[in-house]
Short mmCIF file of C-alpha atoms in Angstrom, two decimals:
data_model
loop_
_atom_site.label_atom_id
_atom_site.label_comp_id
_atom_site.label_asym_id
_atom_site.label_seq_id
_atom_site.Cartn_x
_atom_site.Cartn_y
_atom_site.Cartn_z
CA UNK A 1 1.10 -10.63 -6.99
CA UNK A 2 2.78 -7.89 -5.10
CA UNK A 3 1.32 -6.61 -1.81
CA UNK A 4 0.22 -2.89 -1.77
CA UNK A 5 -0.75 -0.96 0.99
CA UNK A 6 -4.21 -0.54 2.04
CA UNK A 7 -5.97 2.84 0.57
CA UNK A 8 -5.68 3.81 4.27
CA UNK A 9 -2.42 2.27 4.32
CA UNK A 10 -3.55 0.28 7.31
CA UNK A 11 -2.38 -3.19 6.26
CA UNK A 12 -1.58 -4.64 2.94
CA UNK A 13 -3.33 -6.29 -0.25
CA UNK A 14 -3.02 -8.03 -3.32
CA UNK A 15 -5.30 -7.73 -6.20
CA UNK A 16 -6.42 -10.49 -7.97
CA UNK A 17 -8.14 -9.08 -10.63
CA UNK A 18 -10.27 -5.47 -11.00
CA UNK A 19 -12.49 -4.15 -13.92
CA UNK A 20 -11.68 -2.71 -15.49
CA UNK A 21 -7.95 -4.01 -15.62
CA UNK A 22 -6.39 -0.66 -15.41
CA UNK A 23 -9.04 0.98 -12.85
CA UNK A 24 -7.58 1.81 -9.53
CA UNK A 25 -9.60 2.44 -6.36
CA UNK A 26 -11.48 5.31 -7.42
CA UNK A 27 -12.25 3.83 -10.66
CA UNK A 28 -13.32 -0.02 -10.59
CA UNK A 29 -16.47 -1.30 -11.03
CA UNK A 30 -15.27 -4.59 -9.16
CA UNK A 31 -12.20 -5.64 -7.44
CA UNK A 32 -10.92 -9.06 -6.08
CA UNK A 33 -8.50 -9.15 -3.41
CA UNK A 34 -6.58 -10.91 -0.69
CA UNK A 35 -5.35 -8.89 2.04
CA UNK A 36 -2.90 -9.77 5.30
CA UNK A 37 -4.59 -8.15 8.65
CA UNK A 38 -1.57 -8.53 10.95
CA UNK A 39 -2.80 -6.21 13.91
CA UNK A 40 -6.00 -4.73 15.13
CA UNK A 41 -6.62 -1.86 12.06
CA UNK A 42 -9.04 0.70 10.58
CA UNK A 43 -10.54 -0.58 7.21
CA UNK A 44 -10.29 1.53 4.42
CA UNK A 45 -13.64 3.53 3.65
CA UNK A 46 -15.24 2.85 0.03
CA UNK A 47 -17.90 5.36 -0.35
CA UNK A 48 -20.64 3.47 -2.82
CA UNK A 49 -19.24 0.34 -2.62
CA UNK A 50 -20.63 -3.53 -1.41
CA UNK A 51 -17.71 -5.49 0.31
CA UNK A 52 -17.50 -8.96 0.85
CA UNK A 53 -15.10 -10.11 3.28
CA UNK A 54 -13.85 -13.99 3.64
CA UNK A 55 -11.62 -15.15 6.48
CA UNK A 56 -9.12 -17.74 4.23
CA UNK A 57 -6.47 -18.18 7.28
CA UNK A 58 -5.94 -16.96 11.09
CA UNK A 59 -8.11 -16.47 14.13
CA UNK A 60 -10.09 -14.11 12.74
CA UNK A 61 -11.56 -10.45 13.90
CA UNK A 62 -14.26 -9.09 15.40
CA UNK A 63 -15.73 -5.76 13.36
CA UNK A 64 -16.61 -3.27 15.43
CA UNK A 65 -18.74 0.28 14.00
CA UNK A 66 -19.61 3.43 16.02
CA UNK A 67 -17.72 1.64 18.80
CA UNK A 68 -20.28 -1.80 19.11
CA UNK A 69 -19.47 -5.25 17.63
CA UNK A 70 -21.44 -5.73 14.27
CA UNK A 71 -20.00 -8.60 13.04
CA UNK A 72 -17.23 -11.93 14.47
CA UNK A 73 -15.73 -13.20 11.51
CA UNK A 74 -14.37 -16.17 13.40
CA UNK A 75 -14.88 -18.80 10.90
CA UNK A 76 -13.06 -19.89 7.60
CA UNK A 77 -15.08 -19.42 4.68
CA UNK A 78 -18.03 -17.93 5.31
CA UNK A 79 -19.09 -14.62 3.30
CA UNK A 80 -19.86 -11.55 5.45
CA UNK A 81 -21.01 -8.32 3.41
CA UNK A 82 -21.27 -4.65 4.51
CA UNK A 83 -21.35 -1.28 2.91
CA UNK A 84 -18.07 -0.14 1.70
CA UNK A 85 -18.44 3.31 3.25
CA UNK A 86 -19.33 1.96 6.76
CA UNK A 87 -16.35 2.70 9.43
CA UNK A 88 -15.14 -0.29 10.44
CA UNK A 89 -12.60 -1.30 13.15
CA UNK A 90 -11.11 -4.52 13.09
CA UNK A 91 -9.65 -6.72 16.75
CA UNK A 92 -7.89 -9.72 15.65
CA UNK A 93 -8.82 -12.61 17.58
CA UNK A 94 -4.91 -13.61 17.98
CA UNK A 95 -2.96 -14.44 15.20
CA UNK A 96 -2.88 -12.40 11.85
CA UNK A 97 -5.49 -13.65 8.96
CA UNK A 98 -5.84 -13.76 5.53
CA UNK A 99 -8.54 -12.69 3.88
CA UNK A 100 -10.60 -12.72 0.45
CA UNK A 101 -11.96 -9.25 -0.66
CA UNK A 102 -14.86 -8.53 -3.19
CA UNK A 103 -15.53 -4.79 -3.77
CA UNK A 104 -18.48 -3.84 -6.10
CA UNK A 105 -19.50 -0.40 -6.98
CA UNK A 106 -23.30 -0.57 -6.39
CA UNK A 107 -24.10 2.19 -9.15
CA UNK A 108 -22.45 -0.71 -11.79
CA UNK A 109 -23.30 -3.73 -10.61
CA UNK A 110 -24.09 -6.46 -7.84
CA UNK A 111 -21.70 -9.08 -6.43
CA UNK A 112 -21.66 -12.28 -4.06
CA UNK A 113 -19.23 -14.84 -2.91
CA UNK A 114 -20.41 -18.45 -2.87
CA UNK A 115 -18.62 -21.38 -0.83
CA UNK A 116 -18.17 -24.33 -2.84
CA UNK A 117 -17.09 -28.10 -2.49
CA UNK A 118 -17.03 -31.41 -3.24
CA UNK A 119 -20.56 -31.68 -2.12
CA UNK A 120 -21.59 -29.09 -5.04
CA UNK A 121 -19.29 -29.61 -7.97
CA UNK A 122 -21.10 -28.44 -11.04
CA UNK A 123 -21.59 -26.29 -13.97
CA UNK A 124 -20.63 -22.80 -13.19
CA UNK A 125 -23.85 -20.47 -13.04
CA UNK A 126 -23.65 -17.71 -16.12
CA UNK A 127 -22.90 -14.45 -13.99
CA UNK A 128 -19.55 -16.66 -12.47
CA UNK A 129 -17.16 -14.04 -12.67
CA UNK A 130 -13.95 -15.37 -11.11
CA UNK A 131 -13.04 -18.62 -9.24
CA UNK A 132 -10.58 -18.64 -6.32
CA UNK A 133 -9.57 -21.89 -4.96
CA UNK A 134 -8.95 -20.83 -0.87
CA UNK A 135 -8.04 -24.86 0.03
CA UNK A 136 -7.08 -27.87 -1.58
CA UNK A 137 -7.71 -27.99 -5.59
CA UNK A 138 -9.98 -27.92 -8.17
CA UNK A 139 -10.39 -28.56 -11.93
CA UNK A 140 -12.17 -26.65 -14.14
CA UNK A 141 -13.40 -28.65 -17.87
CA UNK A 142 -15.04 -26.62 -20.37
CA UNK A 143 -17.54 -28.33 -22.95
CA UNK A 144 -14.63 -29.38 -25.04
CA UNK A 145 -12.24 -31.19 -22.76
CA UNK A 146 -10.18 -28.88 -21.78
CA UNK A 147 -8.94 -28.74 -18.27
CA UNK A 148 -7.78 -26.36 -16.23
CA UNK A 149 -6.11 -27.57 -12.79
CA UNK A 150 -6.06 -24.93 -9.72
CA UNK A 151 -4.23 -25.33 -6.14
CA UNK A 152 -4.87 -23.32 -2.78
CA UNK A 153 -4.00 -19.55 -3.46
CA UNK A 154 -4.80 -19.41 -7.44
CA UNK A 155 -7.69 -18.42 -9.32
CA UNK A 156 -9.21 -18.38 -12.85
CA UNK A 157 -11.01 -15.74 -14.35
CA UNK A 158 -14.50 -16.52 -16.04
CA UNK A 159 -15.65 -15.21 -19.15
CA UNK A 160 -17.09 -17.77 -21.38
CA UNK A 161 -18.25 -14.79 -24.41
CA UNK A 162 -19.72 -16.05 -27.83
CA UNK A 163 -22.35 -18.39 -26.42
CA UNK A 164 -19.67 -20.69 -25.13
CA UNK A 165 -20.99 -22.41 -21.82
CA UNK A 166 -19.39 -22.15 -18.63
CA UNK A 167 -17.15 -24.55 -17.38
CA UNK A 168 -17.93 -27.36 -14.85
CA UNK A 169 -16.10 -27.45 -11.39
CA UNK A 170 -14.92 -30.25 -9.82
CA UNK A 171 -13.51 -29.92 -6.12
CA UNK A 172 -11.00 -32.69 -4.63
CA UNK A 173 -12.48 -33.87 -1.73
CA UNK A 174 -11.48 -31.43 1.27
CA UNK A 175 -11.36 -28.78 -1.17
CA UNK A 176 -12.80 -24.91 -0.74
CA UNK A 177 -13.66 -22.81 -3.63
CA UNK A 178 -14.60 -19.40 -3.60
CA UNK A 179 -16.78 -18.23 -6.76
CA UNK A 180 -17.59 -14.44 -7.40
CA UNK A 181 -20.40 -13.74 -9.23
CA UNK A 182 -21.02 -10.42 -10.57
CA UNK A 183 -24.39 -9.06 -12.16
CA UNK A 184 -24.58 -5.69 -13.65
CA UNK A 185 -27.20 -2.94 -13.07
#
């Protein structure tokens, strides 16, 4: 994955995955990202568009918008969503971060981020849309045996088609898996 600038050019991202593939900002109806806040920044505006943001690694920001706090994302791992086309300021708490990024166009469709574990391996839900494995690993085993082994930093993207069920997860203990889930209007 190569890093590209933010649409604001403020800091730098890497896609994951966006649909449709070839869409770019003006055009997706969903994007997945990871992006490297390295200094106290402007996010990029997103007019009609649901963001998700997950703090992965760092010491985390506080949001600020129309100069008050609205948000401390101070923790690994837990979701925080706001409307794309709110102006928000981010002051890093110390060190850089790295972050996990779901964009949604709300005309299209709706999206969340769920936090999974070892606690709550299982059979992915139907609207699972992509699953990002933010520590540790995970396997994924679809109804026919087949296995498919992700480490921190990789993900797989779900789309069972033709009736076939989704797969089950499995998290090693310690692990942290990110799953999007996507619903369309």
């Amino acid at each position: 994955m190569d890093a590209v600038p933010w649409k604001n050019e403020g800091g730098q991202t890497r896609e994951l995955c966006v649909e449709p593939p070839e869409a770019d900002f003006a055009s997706f109806v969903w994007r997945v990202s990871v992006a490297d806040v390295g200094a106290d920044a402007d996010f990029s505006s997103f007019e009609g568009i649901d963001r998700t943001i997950v703090l992965l690694e760092g010491g985390g920001f506080t949001m600020h918008s129309a100069g008050r706090q609205v948000h401390d994302l101070a923790h690994c791992f837990v979701p925080h969503a706001f409307p794309g086309e709110q102006a928000v300021q981010v002051r890093l708490h110390g060190a850089p971060t790295l972050d996990f990024n779901l964009m949604v166009r709300r005309e299209f469709a709706e999206g969340r981020v769920v936090v999974l574990d070892e606690r709550n391996s299982r059979r992915l839900p139907g609207n699972s849309t992509l699953l990002y494995v933010a520590q540790g690993s995970a396997c994924l085993s679809d109804e026919h045996g087949l296995q498919q082994s992700l480490r921190a930093g990789e993900f797989a993207r779900l789309a069972p088609g033709d009736g076939a069920a989704m797969p089950d997860l499995l998290c090693a203990p310690g692990a942290i898996a990110l799953l999007v889930c996507i619903v369309p209007r």
